[in-house]
Short mmCIF file of C-alpha atoms in Angstrom, two decimals:
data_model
loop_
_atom_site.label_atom_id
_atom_site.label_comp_id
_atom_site.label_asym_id
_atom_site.label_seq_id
_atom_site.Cartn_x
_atom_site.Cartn_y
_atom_site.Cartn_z
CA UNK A 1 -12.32 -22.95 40.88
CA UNK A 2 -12.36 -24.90 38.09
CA UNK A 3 -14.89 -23.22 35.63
CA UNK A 4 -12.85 -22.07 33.15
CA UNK A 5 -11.86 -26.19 32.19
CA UNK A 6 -15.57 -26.72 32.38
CA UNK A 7 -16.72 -24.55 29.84
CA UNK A 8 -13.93 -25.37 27.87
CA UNK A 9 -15.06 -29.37 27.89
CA UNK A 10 -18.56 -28.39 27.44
CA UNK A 11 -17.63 -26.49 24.08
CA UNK A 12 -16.60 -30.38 22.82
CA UNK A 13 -19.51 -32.30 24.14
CA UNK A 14 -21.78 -31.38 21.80
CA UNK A 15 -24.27 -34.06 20.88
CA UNK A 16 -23.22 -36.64 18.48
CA UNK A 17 -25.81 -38.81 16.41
CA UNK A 18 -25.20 -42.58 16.29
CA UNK A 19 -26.44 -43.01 12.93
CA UNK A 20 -23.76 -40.16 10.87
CA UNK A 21 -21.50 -41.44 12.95
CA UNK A 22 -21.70 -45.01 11.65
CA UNK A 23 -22.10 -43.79 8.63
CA UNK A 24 -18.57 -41.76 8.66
CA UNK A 25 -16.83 -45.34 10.10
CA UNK A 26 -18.61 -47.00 6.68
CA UNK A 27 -16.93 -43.81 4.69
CA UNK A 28 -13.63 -43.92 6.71
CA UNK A 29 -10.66 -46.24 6.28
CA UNK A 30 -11.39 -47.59 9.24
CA UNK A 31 -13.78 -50.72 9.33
CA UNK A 32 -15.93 -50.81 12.08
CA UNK A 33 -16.87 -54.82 12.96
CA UNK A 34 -18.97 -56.12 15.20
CA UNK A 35 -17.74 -58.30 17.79
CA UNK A 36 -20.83 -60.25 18.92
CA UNK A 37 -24.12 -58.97 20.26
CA UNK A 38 -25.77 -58.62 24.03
CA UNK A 39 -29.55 -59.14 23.91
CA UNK A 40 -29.46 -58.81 20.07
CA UNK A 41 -27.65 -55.19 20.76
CA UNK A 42 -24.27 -55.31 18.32
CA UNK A 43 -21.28 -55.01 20.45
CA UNK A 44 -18.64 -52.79 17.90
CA UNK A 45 -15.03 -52.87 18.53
CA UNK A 46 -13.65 -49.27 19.10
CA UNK A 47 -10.09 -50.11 18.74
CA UNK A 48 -9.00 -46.33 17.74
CA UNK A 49 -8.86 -43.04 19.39
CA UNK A 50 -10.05 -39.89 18.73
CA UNK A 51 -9.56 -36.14 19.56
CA UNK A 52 -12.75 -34.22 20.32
CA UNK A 53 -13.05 -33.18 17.28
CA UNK A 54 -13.20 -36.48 15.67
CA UNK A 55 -9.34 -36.61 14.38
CA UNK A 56 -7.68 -39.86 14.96
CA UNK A 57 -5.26 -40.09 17.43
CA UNK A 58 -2.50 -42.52 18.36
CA UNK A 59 -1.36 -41.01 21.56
CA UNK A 60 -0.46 -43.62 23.99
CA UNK A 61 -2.49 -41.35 26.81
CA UNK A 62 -6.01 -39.83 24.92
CA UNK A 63 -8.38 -37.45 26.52
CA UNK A 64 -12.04 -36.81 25.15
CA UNK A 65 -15.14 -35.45 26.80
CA UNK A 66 -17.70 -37.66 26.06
CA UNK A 67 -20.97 -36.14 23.87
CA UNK A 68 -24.38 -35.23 26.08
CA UNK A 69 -27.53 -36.97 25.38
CA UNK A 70 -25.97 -39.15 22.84
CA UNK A 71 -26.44 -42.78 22.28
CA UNK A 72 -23.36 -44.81 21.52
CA UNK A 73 -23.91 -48.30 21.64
CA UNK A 74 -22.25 -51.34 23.14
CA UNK A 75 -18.14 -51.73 22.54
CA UNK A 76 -15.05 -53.21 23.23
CA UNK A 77 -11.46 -51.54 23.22
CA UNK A 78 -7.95 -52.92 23.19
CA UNK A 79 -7.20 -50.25 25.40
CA UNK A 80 -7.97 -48.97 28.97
CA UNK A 81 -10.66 -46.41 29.47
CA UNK A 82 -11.19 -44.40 32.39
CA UNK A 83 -14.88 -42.33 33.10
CA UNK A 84 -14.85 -39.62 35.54
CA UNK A 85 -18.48 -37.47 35.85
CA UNK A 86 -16.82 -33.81 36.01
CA UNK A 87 -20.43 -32.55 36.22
CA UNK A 88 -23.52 -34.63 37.52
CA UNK A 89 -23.68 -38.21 37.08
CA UNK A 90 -23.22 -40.99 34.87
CA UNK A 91 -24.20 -44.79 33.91
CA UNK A 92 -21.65 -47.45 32.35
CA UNK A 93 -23.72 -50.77 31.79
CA UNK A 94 -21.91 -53.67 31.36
CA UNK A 95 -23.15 -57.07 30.04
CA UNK A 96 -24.77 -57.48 33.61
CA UNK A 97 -24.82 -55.10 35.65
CA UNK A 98 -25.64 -50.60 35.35
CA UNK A 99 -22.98 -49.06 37.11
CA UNK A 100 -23.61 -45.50 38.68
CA UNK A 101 -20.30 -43.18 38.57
CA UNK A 102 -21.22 -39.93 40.62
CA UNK A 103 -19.38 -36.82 40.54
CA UNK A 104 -15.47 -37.22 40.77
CA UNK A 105 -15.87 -40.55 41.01
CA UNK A 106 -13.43 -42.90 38.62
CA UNK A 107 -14.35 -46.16 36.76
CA UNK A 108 -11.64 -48.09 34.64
CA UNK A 109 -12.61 -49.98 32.11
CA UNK A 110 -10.48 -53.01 31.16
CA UNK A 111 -9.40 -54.27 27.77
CA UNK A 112 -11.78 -56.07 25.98
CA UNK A 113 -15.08 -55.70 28.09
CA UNK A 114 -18.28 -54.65 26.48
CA UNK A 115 -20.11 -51.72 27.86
CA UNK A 116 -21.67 -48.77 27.25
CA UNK A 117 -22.18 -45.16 28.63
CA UNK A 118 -26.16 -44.06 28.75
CA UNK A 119 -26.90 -40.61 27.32
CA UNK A 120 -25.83 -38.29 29.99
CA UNK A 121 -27.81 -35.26 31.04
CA UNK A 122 -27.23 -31.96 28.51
CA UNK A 123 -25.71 -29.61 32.07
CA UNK A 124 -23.07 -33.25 32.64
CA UNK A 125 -19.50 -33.34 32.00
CA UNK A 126 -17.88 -36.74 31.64
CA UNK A 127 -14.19 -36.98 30.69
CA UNK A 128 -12.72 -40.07 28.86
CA UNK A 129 -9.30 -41.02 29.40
CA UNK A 130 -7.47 -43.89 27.43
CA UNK A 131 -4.23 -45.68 28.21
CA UNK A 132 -2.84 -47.72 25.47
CA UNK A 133 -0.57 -50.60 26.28
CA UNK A 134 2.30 -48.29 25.70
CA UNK A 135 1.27 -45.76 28.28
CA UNK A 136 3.86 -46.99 31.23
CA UNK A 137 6.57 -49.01 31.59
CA UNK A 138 7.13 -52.32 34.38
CA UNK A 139 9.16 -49.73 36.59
CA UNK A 140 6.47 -46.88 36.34
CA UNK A 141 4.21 -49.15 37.51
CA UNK A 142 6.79 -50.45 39.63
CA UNK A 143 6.98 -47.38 41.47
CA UNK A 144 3.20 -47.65 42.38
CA UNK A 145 3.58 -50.69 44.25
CA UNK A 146 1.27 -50.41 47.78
CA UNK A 147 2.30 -51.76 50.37
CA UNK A 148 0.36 -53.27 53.33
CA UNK A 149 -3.26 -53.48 52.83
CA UNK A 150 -3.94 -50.95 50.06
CA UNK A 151 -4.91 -51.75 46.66
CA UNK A 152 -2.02 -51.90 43.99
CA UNK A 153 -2.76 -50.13 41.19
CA UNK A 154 0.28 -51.48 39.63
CA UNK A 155 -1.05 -54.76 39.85
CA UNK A 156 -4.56 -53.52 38.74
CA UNK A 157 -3.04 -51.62 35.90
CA UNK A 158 -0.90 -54.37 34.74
CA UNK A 159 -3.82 -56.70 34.96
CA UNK A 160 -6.72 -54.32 32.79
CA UNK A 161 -3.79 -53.32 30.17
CA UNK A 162 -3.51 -57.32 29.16
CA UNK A 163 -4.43 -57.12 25.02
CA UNK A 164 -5.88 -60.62 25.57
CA UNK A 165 -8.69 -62.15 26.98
CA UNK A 166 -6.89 -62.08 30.80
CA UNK A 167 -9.03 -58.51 31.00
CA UNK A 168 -12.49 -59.07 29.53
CA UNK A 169 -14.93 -58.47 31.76
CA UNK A 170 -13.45 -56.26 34.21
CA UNK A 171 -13.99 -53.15 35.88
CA UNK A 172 -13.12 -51.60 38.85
CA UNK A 173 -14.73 -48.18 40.21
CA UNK A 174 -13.06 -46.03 42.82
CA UNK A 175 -15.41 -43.56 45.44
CA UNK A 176 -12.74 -40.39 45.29
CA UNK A 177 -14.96 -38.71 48.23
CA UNK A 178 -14.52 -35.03 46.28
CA UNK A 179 -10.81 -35.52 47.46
CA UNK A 180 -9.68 -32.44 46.30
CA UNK A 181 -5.88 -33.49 45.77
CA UNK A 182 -7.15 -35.87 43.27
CA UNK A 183 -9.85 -33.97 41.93
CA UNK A 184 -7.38 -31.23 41.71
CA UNK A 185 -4.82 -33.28 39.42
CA UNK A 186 -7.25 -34.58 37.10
CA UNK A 187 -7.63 -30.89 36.20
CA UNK A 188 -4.25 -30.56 36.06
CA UNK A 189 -4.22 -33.20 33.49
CA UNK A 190 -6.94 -31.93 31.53
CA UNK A 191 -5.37 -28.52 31.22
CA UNK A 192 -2.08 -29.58 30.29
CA UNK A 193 -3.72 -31.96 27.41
CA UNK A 194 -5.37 -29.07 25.22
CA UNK A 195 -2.52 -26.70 26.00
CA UNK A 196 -0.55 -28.78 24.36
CA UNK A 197 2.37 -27.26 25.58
CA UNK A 198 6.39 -28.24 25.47
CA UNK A 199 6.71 -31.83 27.71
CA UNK A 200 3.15 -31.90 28.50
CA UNK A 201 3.06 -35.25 27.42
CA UNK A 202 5.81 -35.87 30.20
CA UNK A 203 3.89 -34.06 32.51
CA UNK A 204 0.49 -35.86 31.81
CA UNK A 205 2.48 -39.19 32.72
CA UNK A 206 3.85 -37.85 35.79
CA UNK A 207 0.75 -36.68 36.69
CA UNK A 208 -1.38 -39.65 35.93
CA UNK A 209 1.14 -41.82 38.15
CA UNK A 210 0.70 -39.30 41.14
CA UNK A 211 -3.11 -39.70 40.86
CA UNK A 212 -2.49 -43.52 40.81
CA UNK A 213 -0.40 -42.94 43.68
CA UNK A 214 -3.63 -40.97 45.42
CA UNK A 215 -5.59 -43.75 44.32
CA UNK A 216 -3.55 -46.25 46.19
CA UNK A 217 -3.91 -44.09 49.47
CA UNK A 218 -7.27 -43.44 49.63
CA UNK A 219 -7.85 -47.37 49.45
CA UNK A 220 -5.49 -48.00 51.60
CA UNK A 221 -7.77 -45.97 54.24
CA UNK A 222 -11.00 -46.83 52.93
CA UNK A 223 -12.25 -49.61 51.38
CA UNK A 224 -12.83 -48.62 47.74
CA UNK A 225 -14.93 -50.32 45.93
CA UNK A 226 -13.28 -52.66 43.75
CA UNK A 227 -14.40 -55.57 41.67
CA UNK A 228 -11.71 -58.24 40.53
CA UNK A 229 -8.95 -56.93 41.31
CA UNK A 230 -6.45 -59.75 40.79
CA UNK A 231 -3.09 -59.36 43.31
CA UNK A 232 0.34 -60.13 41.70
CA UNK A 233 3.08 -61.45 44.17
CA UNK A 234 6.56 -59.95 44.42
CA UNK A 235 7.57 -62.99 42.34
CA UNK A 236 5.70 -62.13 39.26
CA UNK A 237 7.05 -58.40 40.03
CA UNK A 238 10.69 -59.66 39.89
CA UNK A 239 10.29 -61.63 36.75
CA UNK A 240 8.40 -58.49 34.96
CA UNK A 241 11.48 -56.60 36.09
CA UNK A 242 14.12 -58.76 34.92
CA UNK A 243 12.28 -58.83 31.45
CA UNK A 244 12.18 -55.21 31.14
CA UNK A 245 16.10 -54.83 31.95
CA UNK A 246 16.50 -57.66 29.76
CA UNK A 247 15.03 -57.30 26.88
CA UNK A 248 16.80 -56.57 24.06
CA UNK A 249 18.96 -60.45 24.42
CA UNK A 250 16.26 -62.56 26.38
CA UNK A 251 15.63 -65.51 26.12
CA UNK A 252 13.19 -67.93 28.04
CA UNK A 253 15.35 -70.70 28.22
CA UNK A 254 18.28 -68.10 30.14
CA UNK A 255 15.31 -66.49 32.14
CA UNK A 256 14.15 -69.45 33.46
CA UNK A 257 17.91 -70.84 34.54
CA UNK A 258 18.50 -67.63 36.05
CA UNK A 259 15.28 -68.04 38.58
CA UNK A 260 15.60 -71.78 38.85
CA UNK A 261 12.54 -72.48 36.77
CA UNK A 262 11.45 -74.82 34.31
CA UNK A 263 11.37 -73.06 30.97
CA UNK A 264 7.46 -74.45 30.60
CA UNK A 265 6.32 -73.79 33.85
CA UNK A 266 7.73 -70.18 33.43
CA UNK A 267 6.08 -70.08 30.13
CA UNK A 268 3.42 -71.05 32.25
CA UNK A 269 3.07 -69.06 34.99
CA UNK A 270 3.76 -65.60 33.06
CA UNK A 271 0.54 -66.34 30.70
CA UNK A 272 -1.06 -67.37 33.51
CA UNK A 273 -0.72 -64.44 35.92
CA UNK A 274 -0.96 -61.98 32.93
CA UNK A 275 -2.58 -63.14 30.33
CA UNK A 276 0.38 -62.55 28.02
CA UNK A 277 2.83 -64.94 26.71
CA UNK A 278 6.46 -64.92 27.64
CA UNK A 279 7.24 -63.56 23.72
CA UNK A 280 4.30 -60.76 24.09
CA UNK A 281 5.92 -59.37 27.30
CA UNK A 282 9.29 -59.17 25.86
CA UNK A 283 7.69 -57.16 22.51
CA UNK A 284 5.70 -54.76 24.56
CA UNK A 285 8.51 -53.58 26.30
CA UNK A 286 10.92 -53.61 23.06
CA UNK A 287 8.17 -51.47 21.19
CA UNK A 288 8.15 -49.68 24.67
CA UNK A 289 11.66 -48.63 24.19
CA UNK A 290 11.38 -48.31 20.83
CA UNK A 291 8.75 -45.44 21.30
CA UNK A 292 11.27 -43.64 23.14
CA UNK A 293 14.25 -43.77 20.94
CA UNK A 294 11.92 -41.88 18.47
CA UNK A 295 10.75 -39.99 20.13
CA UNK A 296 13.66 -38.52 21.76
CA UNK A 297 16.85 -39.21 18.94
CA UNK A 298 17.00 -38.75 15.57
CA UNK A 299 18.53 -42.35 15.23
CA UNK A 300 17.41 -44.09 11.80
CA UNK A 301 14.84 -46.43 12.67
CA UNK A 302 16.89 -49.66 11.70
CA UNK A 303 19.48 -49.06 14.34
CA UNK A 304 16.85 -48.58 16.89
CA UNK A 305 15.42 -51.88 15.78
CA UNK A 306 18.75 -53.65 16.54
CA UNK A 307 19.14 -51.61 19.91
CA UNK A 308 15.76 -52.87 21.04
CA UNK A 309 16.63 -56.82 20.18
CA UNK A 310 15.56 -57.22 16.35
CA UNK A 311 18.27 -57.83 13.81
CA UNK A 312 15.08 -58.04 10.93
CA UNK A 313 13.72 -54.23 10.39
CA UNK A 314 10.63 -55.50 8.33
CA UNK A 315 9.68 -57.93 11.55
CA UNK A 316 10.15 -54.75 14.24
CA UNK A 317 8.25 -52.96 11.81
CA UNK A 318 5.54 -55.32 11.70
CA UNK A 319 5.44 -55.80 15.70
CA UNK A 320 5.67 -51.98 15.99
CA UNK A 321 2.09 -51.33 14.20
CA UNK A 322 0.39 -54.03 15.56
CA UNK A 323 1.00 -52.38 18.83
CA UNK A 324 0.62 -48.72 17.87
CA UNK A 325 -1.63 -48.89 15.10
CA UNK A 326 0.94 -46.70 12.90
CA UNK A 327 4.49 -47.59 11.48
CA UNK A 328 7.25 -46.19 13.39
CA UNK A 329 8.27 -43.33 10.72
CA UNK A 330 4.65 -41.87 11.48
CA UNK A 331 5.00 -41.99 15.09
CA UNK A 332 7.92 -40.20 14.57
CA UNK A 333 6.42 -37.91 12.92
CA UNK A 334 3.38 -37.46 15.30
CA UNK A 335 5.50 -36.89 17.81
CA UNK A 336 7.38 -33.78 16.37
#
């Protein structure tokens, strides 16, 4: 049934060699570091994305097909990765632990924790997906809420997408059981990512929040297994919420009156639950917005600095890239 995507992935998951590939970072203008070692193995930091063919690629959702029989060692990413085996089998290892994905199974990756995929098997298929920060909004994930006993992949998502350290070191794999409503969206997803057609980015995000919304289902029947998966109370929902209706005038000080908390213990409590500050919650969802106004308007991109809550252009430009990677003119442009 779904043959025709196969072969398509297959024709980009060629094998790739470690070594040229280093060796095109070195040549690049991007600098590859190292971000400390496991048993003497370097652990790199793969902080952008990349099309199939190599291109760079500052999507806030990126698909790939990752290479057969092809090394690539330990890494770290400041953004969410998902693995699902297609075809066969595969093996994330972690700093302790191998981690067996089978067919149609999912693993998410969180921010931050070192790991790497071992060569899979020349007939395998293993598709990459990568949510940046920037992927979904408070409400989207809002909207995913579980209720009851299920798994909230809000919660989950919310907690893996943290850009600091709140996310190292965690994973969590889902059994899908061949469930072929999910199975049948992640083609879905696939095909409408190298069609590249008119609102397919719209439709990938609708998409991936229906699959989230399988996700929470099928744990909500079955156990999945999940490791770490912190819960968030309704309380830390509410606040999230008010900052994301909020944001353009916050303030901590008016945030905190209007709950009946202390500003510090709100200060607090925010980093605490996850792992970003009160002033990194407010950027990511000006930036957020931001993203949308240029995508969508032709508005000069001073004006939607002041819209989203900065008066200083050169500061929202300067919070803009260090959450996109590119300056808001070439996201602009990207996007067009």
């Amino acid at each position: 049934m779904h043959e025709k995507t196969i072969q398509m992935l297959r024709q980009n998951n060629g094998f790739r060699d470690w070594n040229t590939m280093l060796q095109d970072f070195k040549l690049g203008e991007f600098n590859l570091k190292v971000a400390g070692h496991i048993n003497s193995e370097p652990v790199y930091e793969f902080f952008n994305t990349y099309s199939d063919n190599f291109v760079l690629n500052s999507s806030s959702i990126t698909i790939s097909v990752q290479p057969v029989k092809s090394y690539i060692p330990f890494h770290i990413h400041d953004y969410v990765e998902i693995n699902i085996p297609l075809v066969g089998n595969c093996v994330v290892v972690t700093e302790h632990e191998r981690i067996k994905v089978n067919q149609d199974n999912m693993i998410f990756i969180g921010i931050k924790t070192p790991h790497k995929v071992e060569p899979i098997d020349k007939n395998g298929v293993v598709l990459n997906i990568e949510l940046r920060t920037s992927a979904f909004s408070l409400n989207e994930l809002n909207f995913l809420q579980s209720k009851g006993k299920g798994i909230s992949i809000s919660n989950l998502l919310f907690s893996l997408l943290s850009d600091e350290d709140h996310g190292e070191g965690r994973y969590s794999l889902f059994e899908i059981d061949h469930d072929p409503k999910i199975t049948d969206i992640i083609y879905d997803i696939i095909d409408e990512y190298y069609d590249n057609k008119i609102q397919s980015d719209q439709i990938i995000k609708l998409e991936m929040l229906t699959m989230f919304s399988l996700l929470i289902r099928k744990t909500y029947y079955r156990e999945a297994q999940v490791t770490d998966s912190k819960k968030k109370n309704n309380n830390l929902l509410s606040l999230l919420l008010y900052i994301e209706k909020n944001y353009s005038n916050i303030t901590l000080e008016q945030m905190a009156q209007h709950f009946g908390f202390n500003p510090n213990y709100l200060s607090d409590y925010l980093k605490n639950e996850t792992g970003l500050s009160f002033i990194k919650l407010v950027q990511l969802q000006r930036v957020n917005v931001a993203a949308e106004y240029l995508t969508y308007t032709k508005a000069p991109i001073e004006k939607i600095a002041a819209r989203v809550g900065y008066e200083n252009a050169s500061y929202f430009y300067k919070i803009f890239r260090h959450y996109f990677g590119i300056s808001p003119a070439k996201y602009r442009s990207n996007r067009r």
